CSV table of C-alpha atoms in Angstrom, one decimal:
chain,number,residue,atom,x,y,z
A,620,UNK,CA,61.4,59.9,123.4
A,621,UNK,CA,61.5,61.6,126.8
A,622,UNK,CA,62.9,59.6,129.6
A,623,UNK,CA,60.4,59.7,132.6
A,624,UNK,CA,61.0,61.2,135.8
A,625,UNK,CA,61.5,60.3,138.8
A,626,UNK,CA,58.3,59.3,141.1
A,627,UNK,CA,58.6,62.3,143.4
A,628,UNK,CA,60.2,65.0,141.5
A,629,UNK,CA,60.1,67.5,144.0
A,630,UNK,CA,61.4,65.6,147.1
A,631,UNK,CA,64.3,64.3,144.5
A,632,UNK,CA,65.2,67.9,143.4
A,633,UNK,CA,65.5,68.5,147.0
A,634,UNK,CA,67.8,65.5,147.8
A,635,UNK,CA,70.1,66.5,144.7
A,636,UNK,CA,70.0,69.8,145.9
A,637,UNK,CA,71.4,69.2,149.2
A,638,UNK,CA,73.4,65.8,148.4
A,639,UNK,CA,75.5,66.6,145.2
A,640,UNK,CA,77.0,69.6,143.0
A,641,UNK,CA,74.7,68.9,140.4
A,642,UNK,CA,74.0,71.9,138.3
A,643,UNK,CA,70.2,73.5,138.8
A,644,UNK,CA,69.7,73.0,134.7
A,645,UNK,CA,70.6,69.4,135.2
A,646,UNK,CA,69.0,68.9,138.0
A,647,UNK,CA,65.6,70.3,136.9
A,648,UNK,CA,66.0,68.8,133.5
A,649,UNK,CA,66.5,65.0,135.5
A,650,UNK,CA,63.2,65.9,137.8
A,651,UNK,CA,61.2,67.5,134.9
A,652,UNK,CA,61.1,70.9,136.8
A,653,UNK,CA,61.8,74.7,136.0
A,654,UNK,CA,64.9,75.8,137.3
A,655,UNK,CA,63.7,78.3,138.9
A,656,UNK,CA,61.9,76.2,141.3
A,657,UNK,CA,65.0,74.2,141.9
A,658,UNK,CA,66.4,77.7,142.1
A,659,UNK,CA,63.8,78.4,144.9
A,660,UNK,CA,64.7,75.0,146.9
A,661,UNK,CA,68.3,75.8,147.2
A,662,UNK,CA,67.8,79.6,148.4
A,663,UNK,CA,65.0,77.9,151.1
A,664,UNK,CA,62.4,80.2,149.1
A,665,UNK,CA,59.9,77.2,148.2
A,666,UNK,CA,56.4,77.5,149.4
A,667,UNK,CA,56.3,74.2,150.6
A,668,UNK,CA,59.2,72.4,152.1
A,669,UNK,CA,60.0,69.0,150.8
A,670,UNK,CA,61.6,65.9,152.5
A,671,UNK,CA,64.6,64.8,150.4
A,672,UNK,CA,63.9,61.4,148.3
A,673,UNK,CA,67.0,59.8,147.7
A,674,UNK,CA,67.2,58.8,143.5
A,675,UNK,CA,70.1,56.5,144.2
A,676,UNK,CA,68.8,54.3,147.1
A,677,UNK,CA,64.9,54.1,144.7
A,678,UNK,CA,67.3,53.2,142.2
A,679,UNK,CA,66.6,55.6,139.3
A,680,UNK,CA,70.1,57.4,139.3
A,681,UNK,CA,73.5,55.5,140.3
A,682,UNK,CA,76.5,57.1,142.3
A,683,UNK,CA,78.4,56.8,138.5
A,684,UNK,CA,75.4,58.9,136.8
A,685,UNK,CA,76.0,61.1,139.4
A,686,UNK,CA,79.5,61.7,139.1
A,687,UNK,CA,79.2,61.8,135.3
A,688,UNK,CA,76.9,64.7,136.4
A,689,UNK,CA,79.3,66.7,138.7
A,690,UNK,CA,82.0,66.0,136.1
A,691,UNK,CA,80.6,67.8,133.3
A,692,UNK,CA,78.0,70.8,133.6
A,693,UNK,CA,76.6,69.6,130.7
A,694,UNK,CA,75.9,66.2,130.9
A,695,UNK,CA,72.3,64.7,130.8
A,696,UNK,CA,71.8,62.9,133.8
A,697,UNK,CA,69.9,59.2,132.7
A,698,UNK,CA,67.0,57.3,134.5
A,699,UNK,CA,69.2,54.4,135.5
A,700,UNK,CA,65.5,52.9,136.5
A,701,UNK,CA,62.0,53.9,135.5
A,702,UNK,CA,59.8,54.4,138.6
A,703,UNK,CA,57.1,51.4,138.5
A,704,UNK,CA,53.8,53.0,137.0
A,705,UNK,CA,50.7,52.9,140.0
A,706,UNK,CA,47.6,53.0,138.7
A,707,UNK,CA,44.2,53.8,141.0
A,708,UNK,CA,42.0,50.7,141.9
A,709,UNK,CA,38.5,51.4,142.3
A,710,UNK,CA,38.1,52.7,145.7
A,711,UNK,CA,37.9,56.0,147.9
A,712,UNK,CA,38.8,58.7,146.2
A,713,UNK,CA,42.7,59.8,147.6
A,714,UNK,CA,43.0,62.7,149.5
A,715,UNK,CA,46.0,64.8,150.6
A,716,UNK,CA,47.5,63.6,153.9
A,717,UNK,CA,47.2,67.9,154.8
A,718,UNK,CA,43.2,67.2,154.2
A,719,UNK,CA,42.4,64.0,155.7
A,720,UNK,CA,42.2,65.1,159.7
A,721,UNK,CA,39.2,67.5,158.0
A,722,UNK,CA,37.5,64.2,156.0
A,723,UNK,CA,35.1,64.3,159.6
A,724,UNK,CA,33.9,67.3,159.3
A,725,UNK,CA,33.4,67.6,156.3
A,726,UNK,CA,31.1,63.9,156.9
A,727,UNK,CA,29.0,65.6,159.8
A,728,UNK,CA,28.4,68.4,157.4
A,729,UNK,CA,27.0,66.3,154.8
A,730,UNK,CA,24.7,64.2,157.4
A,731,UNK,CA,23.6,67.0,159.2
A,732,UNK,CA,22.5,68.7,156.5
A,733,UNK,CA,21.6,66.1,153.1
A,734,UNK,CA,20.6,63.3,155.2
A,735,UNK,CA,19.2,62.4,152.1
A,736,UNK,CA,22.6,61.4,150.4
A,737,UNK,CA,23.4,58.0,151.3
A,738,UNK,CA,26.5,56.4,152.8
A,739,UNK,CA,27.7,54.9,149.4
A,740,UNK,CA,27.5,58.7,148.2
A,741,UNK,CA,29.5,60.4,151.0
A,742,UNK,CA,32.2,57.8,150.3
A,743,UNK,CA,33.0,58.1,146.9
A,744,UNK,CA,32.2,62.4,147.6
A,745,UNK,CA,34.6,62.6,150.5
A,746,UNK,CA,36.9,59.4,149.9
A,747,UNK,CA,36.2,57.4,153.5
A,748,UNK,CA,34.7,54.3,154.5
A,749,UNK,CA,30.8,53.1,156.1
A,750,UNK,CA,33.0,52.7,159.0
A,751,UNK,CA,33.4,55.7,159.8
A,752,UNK,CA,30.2,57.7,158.6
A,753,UNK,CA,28.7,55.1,160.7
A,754,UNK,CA,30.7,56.2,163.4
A,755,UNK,CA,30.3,59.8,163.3
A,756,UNK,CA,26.1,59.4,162.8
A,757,UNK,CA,26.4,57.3,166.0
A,758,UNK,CA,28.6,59.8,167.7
A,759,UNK,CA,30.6,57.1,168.3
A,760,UNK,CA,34.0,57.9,166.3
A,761,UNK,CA,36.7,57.8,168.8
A,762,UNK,CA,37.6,61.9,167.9
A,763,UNK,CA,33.5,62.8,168.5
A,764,UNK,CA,34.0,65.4,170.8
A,765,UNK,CA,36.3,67.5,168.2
A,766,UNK,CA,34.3,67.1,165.2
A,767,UNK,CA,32.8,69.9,163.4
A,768,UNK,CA,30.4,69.9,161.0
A,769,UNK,CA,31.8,72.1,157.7
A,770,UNK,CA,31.2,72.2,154.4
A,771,UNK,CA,33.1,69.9,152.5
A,772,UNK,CA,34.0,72.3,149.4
A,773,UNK,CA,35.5,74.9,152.1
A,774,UNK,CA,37.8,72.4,153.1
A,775,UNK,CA,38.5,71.4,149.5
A,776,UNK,CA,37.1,67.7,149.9
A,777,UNK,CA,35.0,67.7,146.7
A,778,UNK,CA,34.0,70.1,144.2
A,779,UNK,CA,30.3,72.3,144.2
A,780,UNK,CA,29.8,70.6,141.0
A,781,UNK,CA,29.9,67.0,143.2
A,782,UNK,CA,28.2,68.1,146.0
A,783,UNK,CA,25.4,69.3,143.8
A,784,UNK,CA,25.5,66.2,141.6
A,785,UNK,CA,25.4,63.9,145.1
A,786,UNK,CA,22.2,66.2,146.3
A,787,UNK,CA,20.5,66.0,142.9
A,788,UNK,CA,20.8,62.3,142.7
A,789,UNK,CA,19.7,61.6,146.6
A,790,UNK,CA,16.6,64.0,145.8
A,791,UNK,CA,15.6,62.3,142.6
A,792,UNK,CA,15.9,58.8,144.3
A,793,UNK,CA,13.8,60.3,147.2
A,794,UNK,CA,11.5,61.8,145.0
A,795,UNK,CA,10.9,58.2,142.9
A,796,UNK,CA,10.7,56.3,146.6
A,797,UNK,CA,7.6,59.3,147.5
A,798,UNK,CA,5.5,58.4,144.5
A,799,UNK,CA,5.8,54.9,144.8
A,800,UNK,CA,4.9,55.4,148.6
A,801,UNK,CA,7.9,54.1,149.6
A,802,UNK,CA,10.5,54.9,152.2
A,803,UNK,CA,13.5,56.3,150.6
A,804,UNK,CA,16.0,54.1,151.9
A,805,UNK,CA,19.5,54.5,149.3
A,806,UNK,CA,21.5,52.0,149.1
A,807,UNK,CA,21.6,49.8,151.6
A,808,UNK,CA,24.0,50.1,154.2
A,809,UNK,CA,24.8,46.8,154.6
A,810,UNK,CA,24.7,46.4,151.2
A,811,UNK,CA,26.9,42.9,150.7
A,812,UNK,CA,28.2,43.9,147.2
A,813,UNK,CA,29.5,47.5,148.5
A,814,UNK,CA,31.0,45.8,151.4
A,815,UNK,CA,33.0,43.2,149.8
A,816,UNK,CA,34.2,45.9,147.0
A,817,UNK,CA,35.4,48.1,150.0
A,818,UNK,CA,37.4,44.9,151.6
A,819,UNK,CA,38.9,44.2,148.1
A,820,UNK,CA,39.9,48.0,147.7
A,821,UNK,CA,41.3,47.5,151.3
A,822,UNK,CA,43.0,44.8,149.8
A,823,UNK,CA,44.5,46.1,146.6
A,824,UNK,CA,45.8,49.0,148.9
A,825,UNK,CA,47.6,46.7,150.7
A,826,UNK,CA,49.1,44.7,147.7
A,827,UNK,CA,50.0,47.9,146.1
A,828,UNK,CA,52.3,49.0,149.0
A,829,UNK,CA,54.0,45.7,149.6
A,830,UNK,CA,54.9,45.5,145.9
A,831,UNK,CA,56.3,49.5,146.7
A,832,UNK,CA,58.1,47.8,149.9
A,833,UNK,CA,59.7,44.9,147.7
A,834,UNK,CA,60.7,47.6,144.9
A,835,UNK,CA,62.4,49.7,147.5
A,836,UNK,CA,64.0,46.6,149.1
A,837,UNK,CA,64.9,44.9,145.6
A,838,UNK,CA,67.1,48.3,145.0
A,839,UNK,CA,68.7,48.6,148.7
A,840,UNK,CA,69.7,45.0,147.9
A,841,UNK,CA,71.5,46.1,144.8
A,842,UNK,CA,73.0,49.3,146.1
A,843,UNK,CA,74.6,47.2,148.9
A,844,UNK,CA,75.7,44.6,146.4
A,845,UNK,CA,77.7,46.7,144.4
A,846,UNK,CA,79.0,48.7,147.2
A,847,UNK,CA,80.4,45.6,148.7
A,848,UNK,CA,81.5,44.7,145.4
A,849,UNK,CA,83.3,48.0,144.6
A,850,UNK,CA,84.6,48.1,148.3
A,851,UNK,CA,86.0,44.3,147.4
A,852,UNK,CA,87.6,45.3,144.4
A,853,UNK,CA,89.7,48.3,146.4
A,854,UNK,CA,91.0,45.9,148.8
C-alpha cells in the first residue's frame, strides 16, 4: 500500500528543495510529484512560486528520516506522520484565495442580470454568504465603489453548465409562481433554516481550523521535546 503524501506537496517539495540535499527522485517520490517538476522548482522554472512548508515542523518527516535520506541516494524517505484527512462540511463552495477579491463581481453580475436567481442560488453558484449579496444589492458593501459587474464563468467562479442550471431552475420557479398568480418570491431571504445552516457552516469552519492549529501545535511541542531531549543527552 502507498504511503500518503504530505498535505501540501508542492510547498513541501519546495522546502526540501531549498532545506536539504535530498535527491529530486526522492524528493518527488516523498511529495508524489514528477521530478521534473521538482526539477523545475530548483532551476526557479515553476509557473507558480510556492511558499516552502516545512515536513518536519507538520510532523510528517523527522530530521533522522531526513538524514537517512542525504545518506543514501536511494533511500525511500517514510511519512513519519500521515497528514489528518479534511473533509468539506456543507457550506459555500471553496474558492481559490487568487479568485475570491472577483466573488463581487461576479455577484453584481448575476443580480443585475438574473434577478430572478435567488440569494440561496448565488451562494452555493459563487460560494459567499446573504451577507454580502445583500450588501452589494444595497450598494452598501464597504468595496461598492470598485465593484464590477462580470460574468462569473470569465472569472472562473462556476461553470456555464451551473450558471445555466441556476437560470433554468429560477425560471421554472418563476414560471410555477406566474400560473398560480403569485409573486415569485425564491427562497426566502430570511429564510430561518438557511440561516442557521450558514451559522453552523461558519461554525464547522472554525472548528476545523482550530483542530489544524492544535495539530500544528501538538507537533511543535514534540519537535521541541526531542530537541531538548537530544540537546540533554550531548551535554
Amino acid at each position: 500500500m502507498a504511503q500518503p503524501t504530505p498535505l501540501m506537496p508542492h510547498a513541501t517539495a519546495s522546502w526540501l528543495v531549498d532545506n536539504t540535499a535530498l535527491s529530486f527522485e526522492q524528493i518527488a517520490e516523498f511529495c508524489g510529484l514528477h521530478i521534473l517538476e521538482v526539477q523545475a522548482m530548483a532551476d526557479d522554472l515553476a509557473s507558480s512560486k510556492y511558499t516552502g512548508r516545512d515536513p518536519v515542523h507538520s510532523g510528517e518527516l523527522t530530521h533522522e528520516e531526513i538524514d537517512k535520506g542525504q545518506s543514501d541516494p536511494n533511500y525511500r524517505l517514510k511519512m513519519h506522520r500521515a497528514p489528518v484527512d479534511v473533509s468539506r462540511t456543507k457550506g459555500p463552495r471553496y474558492t481559490p484565495v487568487s479568485k475570491r477579491q472577483d466573488k463581487p463581481d461576479g455577484i453584481a453580475w448575476i443580480i443585475r442580470n438574473h434577478p430572478e436567481i435567488s440569494d440561496a442560488q448565488i451562494g452555493k453558484l459563487i460560494g459567499t454568504t446573504r451577507n454580502t449579496i445583500n450588501a452589494i444589492r444595497d450598494r452598501t458593501h464597504w468595496n461598492i465603489q470598485n465593484i464590477i459587474a462580470k460574468d462569473p464563468v470569465t472569472l472562473g467562479l462556476c461553470s456555464q453548465r451551473e450558471l445555466d442550471a441556476a437560470v433554468g431552475r429560477a425560471a421554472k420557479r418563476t414560471a410555477v409562481a406566474g400560473e398560480a398568480g403569485e409573486e415569485p418570491v425564491g427562497e426566502p431571504r430570511d429564510d430561518r433554516a438557511s440561516l442557521i445552516a450558514e451559522l453552523r457552516a461558519e461554525r464547522d469552519a472554525a472548528v476545523k481550523v482550530a483542530v489544524e492549529a492544535a495539530h500544528e501545535a501538538e507537533a511543535e511541542a514534540w519537535l521541541s521535546a526531542k530537541r531538548a531531549a537530544e540537546a540533554a543527552g550531548e551535554v
